[in-house]
Short mmCIF file of C-alpha atoms in Angstrom, two decimals:
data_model
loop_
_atom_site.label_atom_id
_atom_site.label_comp_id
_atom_site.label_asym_id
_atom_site.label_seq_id
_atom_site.Cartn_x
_atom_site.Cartn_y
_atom_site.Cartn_z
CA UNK A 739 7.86 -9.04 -49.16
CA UNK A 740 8.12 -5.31 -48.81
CA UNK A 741 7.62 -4.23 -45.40
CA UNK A 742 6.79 -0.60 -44.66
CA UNK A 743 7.78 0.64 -40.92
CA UNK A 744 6.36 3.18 -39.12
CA UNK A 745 8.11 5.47 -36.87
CA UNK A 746 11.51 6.14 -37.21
CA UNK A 747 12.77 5.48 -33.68
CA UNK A 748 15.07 2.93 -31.74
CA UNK A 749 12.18 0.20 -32.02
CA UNK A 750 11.88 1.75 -35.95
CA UNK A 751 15.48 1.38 -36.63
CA UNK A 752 16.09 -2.10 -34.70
CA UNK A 753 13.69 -3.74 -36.54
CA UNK A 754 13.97 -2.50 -40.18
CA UNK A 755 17.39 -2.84 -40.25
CA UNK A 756 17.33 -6.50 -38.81
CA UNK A 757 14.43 -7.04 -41.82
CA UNK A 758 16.22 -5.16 -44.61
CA UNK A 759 19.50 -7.91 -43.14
CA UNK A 760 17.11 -10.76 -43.75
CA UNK A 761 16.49 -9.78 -47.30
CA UNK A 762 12.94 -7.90 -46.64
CA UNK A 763 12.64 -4.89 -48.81
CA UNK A 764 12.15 -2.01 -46.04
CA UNK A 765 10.53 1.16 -46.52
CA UNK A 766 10.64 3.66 -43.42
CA UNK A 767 7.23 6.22 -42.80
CA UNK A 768 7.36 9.01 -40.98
CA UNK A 769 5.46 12.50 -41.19
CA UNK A 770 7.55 14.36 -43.08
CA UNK A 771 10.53 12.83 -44.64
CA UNK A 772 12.54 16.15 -45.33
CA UNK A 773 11.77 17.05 -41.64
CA UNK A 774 13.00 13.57 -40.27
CA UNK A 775 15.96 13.78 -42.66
CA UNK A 776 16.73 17.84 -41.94
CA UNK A 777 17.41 16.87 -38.37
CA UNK A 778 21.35 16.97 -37.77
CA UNK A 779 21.59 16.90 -34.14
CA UNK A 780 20.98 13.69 -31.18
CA UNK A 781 17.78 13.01 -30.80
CA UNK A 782 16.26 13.19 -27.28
CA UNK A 783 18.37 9.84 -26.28
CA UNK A 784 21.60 11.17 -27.45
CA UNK A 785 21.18 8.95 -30.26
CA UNK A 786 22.66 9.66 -33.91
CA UNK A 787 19.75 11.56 -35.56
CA UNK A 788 17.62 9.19 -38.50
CA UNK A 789 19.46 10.18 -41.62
CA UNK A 790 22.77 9.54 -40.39
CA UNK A 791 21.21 6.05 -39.39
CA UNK A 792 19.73 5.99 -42.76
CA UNK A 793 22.73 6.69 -44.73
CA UNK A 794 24.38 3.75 -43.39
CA UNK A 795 21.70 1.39 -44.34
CA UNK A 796 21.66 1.63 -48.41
CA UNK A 797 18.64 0.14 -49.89
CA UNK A 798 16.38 1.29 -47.36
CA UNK A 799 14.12 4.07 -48.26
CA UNK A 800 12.28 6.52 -46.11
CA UNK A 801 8.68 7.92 -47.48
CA UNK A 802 5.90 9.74 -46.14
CA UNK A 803 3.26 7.23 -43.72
CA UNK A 804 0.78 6.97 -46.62
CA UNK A 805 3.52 5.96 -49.38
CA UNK A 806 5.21 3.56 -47.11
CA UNK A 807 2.25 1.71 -46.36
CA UNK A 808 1.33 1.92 -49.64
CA UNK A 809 3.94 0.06 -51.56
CA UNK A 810 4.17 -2.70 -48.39
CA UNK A 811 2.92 -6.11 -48.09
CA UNK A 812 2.94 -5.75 -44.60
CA UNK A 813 3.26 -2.64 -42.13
CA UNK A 814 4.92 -2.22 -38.92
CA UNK A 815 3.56 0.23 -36.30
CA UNK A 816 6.39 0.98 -34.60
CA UNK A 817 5.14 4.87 -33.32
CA UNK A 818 4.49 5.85 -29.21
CA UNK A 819 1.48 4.92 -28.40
CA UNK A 820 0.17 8.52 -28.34
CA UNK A 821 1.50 8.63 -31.99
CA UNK A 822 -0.16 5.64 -33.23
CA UNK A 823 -3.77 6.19 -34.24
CA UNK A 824 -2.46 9.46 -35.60
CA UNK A 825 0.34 8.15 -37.43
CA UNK A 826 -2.10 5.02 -38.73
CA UNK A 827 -4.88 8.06 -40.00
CA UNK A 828 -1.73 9.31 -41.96
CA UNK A 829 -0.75 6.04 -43.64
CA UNK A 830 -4.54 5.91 -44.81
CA UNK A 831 -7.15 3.33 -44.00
CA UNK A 832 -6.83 2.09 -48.07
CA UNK A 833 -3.46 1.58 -47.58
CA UNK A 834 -3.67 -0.96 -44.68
CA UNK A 835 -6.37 -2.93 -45.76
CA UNK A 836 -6.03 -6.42 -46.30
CA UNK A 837 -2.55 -5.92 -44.94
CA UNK A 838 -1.12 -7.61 -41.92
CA UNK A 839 -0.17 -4.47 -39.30
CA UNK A 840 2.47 -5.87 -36.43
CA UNK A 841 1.48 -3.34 -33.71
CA UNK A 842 4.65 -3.00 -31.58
CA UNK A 843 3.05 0.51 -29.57
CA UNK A 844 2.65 0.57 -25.65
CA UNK A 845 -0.09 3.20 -24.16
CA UNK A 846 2.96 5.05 -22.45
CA UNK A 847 1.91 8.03 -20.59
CA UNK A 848 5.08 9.61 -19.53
CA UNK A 849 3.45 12.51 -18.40
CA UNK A 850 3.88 11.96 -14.54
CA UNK A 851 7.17 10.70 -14.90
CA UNK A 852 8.28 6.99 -14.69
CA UNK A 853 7.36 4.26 -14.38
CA UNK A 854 4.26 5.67 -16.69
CA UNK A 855 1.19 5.14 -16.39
CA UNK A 856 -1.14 3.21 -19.18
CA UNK A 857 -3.54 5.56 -21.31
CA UNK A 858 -5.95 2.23 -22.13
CA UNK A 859 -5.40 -0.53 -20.27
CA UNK A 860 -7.65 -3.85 -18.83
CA UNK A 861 -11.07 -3.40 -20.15
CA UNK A 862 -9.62 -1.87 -24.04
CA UNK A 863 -5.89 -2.17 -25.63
CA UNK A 864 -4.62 -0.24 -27.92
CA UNK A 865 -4.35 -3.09 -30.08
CA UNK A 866 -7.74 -3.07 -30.30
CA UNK A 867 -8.51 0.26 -30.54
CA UNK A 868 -6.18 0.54 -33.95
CA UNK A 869 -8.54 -2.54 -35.27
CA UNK A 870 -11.09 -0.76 -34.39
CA UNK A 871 -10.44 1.90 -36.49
CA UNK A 872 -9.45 0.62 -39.42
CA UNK A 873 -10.88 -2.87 -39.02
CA UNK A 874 -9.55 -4.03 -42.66
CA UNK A 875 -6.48 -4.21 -41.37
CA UNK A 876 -4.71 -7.40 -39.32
CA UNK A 877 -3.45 -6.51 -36.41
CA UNK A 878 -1.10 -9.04 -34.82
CA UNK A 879 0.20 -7.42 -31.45
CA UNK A 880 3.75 -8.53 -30.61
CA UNK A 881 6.97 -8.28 -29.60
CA UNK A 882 5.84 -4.73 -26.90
CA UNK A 883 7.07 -7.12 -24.21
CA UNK A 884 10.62 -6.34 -24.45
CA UNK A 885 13.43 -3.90 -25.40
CA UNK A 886 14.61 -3.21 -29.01
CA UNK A 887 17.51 -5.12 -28.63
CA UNK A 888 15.72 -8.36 -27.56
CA UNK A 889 12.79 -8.29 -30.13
CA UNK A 890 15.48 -8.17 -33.29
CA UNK A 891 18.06 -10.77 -31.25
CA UNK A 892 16.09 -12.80 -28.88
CA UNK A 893 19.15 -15.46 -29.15
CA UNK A 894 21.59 -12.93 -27.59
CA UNK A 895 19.74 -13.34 -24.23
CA UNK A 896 19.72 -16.59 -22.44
CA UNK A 897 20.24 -18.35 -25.73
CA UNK A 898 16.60 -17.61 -26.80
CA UNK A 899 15.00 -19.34 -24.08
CA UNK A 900 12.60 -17.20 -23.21
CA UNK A 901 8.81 -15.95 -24.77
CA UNK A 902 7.24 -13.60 -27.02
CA UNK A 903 3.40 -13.27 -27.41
CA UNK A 904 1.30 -13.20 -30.10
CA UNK A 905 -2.20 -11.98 -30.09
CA UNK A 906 -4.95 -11.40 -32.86
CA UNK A 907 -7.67 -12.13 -34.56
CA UNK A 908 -6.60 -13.38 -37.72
CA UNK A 909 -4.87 -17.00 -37.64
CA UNK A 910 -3.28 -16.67 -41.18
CA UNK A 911 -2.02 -13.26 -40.22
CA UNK A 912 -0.94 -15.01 -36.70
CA UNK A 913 1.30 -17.15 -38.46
CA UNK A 914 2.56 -14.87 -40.67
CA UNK A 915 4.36 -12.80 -38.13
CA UNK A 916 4.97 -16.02 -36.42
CA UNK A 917 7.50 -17.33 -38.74
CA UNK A 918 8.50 -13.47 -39.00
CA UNK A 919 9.57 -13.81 -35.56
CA UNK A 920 11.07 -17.06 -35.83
CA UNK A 921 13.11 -15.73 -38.44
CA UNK A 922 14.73 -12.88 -35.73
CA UNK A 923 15.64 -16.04 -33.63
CA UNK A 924 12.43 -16.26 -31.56
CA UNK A 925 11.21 -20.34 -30.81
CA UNK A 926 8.68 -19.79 -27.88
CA UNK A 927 6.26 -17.31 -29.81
CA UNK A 928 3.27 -17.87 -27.76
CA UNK A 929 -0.36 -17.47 -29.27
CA UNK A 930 -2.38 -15.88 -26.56
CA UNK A 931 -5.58 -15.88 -28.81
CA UNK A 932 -7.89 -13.09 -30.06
CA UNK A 933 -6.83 -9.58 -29.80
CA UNK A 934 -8.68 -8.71 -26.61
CA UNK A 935 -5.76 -10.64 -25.16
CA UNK A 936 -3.32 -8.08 -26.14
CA UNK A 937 -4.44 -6.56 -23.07
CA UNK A 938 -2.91 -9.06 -20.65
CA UNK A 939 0.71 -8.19 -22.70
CA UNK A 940 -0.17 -4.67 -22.66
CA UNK A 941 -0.62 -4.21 -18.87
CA UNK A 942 2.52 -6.73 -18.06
CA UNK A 943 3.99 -3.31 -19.66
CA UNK A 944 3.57 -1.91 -15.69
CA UNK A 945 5.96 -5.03 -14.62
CA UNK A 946 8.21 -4.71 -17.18
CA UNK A 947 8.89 -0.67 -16.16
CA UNK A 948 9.73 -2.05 -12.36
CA UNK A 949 11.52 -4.93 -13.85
CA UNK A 950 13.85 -2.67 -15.52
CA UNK A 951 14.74 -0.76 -12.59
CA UNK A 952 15.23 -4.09 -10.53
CA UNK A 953 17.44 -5.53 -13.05
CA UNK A 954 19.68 -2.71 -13.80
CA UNK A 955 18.24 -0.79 -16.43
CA UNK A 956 19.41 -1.87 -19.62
CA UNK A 957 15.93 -3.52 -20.58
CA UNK A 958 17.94 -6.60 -21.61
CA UNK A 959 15.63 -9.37 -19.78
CA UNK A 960 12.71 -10.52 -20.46
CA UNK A 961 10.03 -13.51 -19.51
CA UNK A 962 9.89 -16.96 -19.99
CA UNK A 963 6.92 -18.40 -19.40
CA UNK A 964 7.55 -21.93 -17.49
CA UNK A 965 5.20 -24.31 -18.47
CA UNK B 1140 6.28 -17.68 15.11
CA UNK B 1141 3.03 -18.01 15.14
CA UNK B 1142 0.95 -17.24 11.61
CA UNK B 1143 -2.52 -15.96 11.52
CA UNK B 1144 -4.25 -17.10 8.02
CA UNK B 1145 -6.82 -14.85 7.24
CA UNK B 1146 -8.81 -16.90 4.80
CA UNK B 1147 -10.01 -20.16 4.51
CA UNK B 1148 -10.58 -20.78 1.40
CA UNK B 1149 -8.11 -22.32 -1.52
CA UNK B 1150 -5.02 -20.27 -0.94
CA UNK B 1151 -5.43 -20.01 2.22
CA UNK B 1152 -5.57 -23.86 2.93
CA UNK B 1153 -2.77 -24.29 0.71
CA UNK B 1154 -0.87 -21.97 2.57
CA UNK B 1155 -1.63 -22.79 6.09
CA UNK B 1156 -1.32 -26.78 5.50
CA UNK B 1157 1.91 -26.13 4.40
CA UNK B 1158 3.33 -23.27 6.82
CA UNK B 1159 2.58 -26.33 9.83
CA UNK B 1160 4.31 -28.88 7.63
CA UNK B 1161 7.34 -26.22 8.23
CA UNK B 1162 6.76 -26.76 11.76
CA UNK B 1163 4.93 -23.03 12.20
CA UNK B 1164 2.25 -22.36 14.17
CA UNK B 1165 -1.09 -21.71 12.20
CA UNK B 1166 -4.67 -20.09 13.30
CA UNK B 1167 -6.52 -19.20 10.56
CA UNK B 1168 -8.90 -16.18 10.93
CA UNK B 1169 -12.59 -15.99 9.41
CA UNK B 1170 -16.05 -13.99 9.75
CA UNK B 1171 -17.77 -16.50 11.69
CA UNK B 1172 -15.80 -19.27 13.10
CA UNK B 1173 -18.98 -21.44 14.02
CA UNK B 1174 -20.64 -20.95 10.19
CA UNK B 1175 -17.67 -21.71 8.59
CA UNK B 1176 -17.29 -24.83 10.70
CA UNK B 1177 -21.39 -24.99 10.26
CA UNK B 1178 -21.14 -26.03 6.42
CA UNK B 1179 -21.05 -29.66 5.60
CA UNK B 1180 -21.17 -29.20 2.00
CA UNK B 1181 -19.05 -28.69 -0.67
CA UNK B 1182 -17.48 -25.68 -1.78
CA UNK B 1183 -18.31 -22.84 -4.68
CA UNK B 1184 -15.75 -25.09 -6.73
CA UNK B 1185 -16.63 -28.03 -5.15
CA UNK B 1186 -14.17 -28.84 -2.79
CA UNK B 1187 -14.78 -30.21 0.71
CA UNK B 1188 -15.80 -27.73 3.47
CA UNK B 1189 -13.05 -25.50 5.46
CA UNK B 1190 -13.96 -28.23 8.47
CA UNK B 1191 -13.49 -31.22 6.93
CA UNK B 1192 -9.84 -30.16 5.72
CA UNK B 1193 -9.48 -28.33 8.96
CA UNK B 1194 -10.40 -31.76 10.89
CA UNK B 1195 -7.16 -33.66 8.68
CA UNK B 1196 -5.16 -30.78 9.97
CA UNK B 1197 -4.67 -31.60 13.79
CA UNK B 1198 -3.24 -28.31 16.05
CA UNK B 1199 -4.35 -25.75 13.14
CA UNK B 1200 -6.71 -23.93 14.73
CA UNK B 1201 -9.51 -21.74 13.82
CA UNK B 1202 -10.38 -18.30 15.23
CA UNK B 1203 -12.09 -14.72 14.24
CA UNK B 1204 -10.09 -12.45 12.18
CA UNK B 1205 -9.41 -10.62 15.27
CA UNK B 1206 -8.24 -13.10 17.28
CA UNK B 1207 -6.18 -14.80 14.97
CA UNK B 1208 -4.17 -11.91 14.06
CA UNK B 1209 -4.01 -11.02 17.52
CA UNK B 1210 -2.16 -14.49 18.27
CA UNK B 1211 -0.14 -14.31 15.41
CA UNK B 1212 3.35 -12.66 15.23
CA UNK B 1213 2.95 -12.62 11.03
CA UNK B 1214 -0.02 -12.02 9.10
CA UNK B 1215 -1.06 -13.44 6.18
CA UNK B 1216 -3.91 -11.96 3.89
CA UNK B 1217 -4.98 -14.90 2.16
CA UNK B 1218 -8.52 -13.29 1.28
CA UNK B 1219 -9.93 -12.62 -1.98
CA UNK B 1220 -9.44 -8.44 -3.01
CA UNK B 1221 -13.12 -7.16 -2.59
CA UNK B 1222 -12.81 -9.31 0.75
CA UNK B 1223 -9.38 -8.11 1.68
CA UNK B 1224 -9.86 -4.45 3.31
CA UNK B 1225 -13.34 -5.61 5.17
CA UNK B 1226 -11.25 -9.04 6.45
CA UNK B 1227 -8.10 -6.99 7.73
CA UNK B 1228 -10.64 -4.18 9.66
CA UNK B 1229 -12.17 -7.07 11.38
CA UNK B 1230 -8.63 -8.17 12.29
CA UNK B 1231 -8.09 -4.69 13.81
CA UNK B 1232 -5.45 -2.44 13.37
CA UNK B 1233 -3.76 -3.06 16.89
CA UNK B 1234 -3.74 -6.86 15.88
CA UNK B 1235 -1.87 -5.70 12.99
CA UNK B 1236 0.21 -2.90 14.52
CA UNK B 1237 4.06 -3.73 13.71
CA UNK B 1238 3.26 -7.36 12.65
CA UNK B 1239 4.67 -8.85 9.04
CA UNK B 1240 1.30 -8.37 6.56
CA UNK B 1241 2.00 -10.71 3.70
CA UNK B 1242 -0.56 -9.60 1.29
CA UNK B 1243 -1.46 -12.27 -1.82
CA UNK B 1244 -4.76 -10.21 -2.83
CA UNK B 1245 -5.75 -9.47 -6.15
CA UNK B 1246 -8.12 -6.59 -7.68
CA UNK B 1247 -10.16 -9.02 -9.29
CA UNK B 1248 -13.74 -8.34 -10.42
CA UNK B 1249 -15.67 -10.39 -12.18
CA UNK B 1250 -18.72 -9.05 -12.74
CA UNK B 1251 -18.63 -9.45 -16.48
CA UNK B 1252 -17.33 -12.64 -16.13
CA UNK B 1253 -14.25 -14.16 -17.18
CA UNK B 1254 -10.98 -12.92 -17.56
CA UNK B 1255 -11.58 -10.95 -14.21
CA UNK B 1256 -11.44 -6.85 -14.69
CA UNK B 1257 -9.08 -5.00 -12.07
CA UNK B 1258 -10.99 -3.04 -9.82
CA UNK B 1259 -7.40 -1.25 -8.78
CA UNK B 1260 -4.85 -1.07 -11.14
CA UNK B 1261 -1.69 1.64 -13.00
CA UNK B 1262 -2.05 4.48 -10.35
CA UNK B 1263 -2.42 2.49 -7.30
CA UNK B 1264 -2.59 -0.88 -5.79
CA UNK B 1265 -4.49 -3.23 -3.37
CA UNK B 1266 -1.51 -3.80 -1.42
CA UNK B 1267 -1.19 0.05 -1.02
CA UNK B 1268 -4.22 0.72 0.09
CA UNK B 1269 -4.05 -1.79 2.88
CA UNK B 1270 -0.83 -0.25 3.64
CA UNK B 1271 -2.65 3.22 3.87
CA UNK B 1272 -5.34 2.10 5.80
CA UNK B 1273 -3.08 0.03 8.00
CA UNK B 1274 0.38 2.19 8.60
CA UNK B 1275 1.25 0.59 11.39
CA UNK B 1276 1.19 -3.12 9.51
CA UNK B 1277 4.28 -3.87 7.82
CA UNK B 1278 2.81 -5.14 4.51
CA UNK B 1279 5.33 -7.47 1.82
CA UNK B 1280 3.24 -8.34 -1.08
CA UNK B 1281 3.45 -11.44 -2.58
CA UNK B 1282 2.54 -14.70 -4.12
CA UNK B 1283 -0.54 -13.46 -6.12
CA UNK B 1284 1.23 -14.06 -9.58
CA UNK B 1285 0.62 -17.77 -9.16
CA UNK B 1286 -2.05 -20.28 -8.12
CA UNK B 1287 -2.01 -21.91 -4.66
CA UNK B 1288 -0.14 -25.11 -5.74
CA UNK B 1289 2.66 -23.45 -7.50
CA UNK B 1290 2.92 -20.52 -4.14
CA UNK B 1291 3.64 -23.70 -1.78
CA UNK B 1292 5.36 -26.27 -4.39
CA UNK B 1293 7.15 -24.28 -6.93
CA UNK B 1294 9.49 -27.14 -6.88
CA UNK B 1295 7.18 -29.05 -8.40
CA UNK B 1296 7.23 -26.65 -11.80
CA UNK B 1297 10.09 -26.75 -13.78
CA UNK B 1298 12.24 -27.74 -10.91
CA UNK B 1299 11.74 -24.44 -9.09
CA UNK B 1300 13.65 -22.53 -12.31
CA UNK B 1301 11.14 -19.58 -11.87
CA UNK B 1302 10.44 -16.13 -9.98
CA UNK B 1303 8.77 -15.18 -7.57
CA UNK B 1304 8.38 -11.24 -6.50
CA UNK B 1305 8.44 -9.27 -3.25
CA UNK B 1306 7.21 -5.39 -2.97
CA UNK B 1307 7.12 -3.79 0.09
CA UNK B 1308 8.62 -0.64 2.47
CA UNK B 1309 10.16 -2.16 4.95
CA UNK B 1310 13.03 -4.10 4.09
CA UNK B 1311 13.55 -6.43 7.37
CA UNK B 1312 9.53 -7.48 6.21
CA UNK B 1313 10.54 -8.32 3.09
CA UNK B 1314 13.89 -10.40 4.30
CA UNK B 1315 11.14 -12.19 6.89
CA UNK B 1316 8.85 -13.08 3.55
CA UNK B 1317 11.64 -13.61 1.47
CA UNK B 1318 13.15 -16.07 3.89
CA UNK B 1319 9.80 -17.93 4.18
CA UNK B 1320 9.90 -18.11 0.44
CA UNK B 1321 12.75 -19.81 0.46
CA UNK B 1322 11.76 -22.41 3.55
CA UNK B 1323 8.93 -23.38 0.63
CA UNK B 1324 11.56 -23.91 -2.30
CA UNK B 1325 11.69 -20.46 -3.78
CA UNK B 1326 15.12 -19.89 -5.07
CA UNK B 1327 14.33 -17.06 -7.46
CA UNK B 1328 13.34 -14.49 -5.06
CA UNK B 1329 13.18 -10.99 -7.09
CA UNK B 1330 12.80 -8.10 -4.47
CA UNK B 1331 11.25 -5.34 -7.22
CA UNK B 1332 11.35 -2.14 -4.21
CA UNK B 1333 8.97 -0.46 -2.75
CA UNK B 1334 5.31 -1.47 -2.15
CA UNK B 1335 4.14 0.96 -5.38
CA UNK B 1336 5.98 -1.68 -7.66
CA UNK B 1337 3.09 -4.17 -6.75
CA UNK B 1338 1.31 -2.14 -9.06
CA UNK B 1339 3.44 -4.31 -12.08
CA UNK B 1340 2.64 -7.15 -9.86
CA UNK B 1341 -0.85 -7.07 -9.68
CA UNK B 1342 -1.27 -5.60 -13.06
CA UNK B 1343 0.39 -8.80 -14.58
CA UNK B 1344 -2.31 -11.00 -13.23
CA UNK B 1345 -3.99 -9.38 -16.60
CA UNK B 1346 -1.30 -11.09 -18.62
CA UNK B 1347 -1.68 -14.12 -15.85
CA UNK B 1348 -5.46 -14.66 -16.47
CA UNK B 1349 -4.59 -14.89 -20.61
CA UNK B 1350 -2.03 -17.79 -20.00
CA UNK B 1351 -4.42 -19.56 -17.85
CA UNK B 1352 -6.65 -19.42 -20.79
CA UNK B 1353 -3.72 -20.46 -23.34
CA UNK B 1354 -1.87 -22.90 -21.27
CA UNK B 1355 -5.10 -25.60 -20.49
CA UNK B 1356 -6.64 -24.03 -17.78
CA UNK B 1357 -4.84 -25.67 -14.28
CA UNK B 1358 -2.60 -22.82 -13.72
CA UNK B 1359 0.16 -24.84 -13.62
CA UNK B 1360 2.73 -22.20 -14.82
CA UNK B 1361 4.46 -19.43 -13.72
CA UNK B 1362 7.40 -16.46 -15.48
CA UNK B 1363 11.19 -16.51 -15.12
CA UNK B 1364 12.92 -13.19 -15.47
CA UNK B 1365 15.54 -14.62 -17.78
CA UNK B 1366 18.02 -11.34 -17.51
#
């Protein structure tokens, strides 16, 4: 399957280059490609900037948010979660429908410093306010619980034995990114239910931020649930 | 020491019955001593009546809020949230004044029924605001990411491979709770800082009341930080 990313960051990178390893066709979307590619400096992490990144990935293409999604089988919103509706309104509500959309975004509101604080949270998600808006899309919410680094290589921590979470409304698309994720290395992929319980994942956001100052900082933990 | 209770209901039992096990002290603190001891029937989830437990439980006694707590050398709030700030000004803030406050309260409203809203959540907490209201308490908060059985037996799950958090200000509070922890077979003791980190605490019961659900319903689980 082609597989059309969204967002062009850490979480962007992580995952489409651990797809395009695993034989998926990957095609990056961002805003504007010659923009994204123009950039020659760090970006605001110190990290190499996209093209660089890019360049040593052959095979993978970058496009604008509508063409990505449009050639995929299956998107991946991998934007902020101030950039996601946006970003989702570029690819183009044709373009996602009937597709399955992984939505990876957190409601991160940095803007009081950290830990942030959530921009939907407990009685809305912003899982569920992207299938709200373009509701011919299937949004499976997953792998937000954890660091880029864990969600491509669950196996490097703990051997794997920990949990990822799965919620949506659409079983066949459930399972879909199910044995997606099983293919990264995940074995406990959890299915929480319908998509309203992508707000119990999305608030366990406000642990994970105090989490990763407990544990060190690196963001490589996560949660098992013991059962 | 001596342990005030404030509470009677589920928790509370649990916690009381098994802080005398450990050889402690226990008073439990209510509204109205003689009406809780007044009702003969059955519980809202149909368990026995606070007396009939209370009467298999010889030298736990039974007092006012303010009198318990005014006995007691540590305090625990074993009340439910919208019951928590009303239960601890009945206790009196000289009662509390310099005393351990081990708060296991959660936010929960449900009004619109099941899974619970927060009515506290992101930008604040409940245990904050009974440290603000109380200053003088030292408050450690606690327990409230797992149901009764699993606070008092976490043996019992998984062999005790599991966490269990502590927020608070004052650290010598927090070594008193966390020591306590461990007298009921906590081994995984994860001190997350200050009392704002409760906020990921309590905001996690969100993800807490979803695994109820997806688990079967007895609450018979709890998280591991796997890090």
């Amino acid at each position: 399957v082609k597989i059309a990313v969204l967002g062009t960051g850490v979480v962007g990178q992580s995952l489409g280059g651990r797809l395009a390893e695993l034989g998926h066709q990957v095609v990056f979307g961002t805003r504007e490609p010659d923009a994204t590619l123009a950039r020659t400096g760090p970006d605001q992490f110190g990290r190499p900037p996209f093209g660089a990144w890019l360049h040593e990935h052959p095979g993978i293409e970058l496009a604008t948010f509508a063409d990505a999604a449009a050639q995929a089988d299956l998107v991946v919103n991998a934007t902020s979660g101030h950039g996601s509706l946006p970003a989702l309104r570029a690819a183009g509500d044709d373009n996602l429908a009937g597709k399955v959309l992984v939505d990876i975004s957190n409601a991160l509101d940095f803007s009081a410093g950290f830990p942030p604080h959530l921009f939907v949270k407990d009685t809305d998600s912003l899982g569920e306010q992207i299938q709200r808006e373009f509701p011919r899309a299937r949004v499976v919410k997953t792998l937000h619980t954890v660091t880029a680094s864990v969600m491509i290589g669950p196996k490097d921590l703990a051997g794997g034995d920990h949990t990822v979470f799965v919620s949506g409304d659409d079983p066949e698309a459930k399972q879909v990114v199910t044995d997606l994720l099983h293919s990264f290395g995940w074995t406990d992929v959890l299915d929480l239910g319908d998509l309203s319980t992508a707000r119990g994942t999305e608030m366990y956001v406000g642990l994970w931020t105090r989490l990763l100052s407990a544990t060190g900082g690196t963001g490589h933990f996560n949660i098992k649930v013991v059962r």
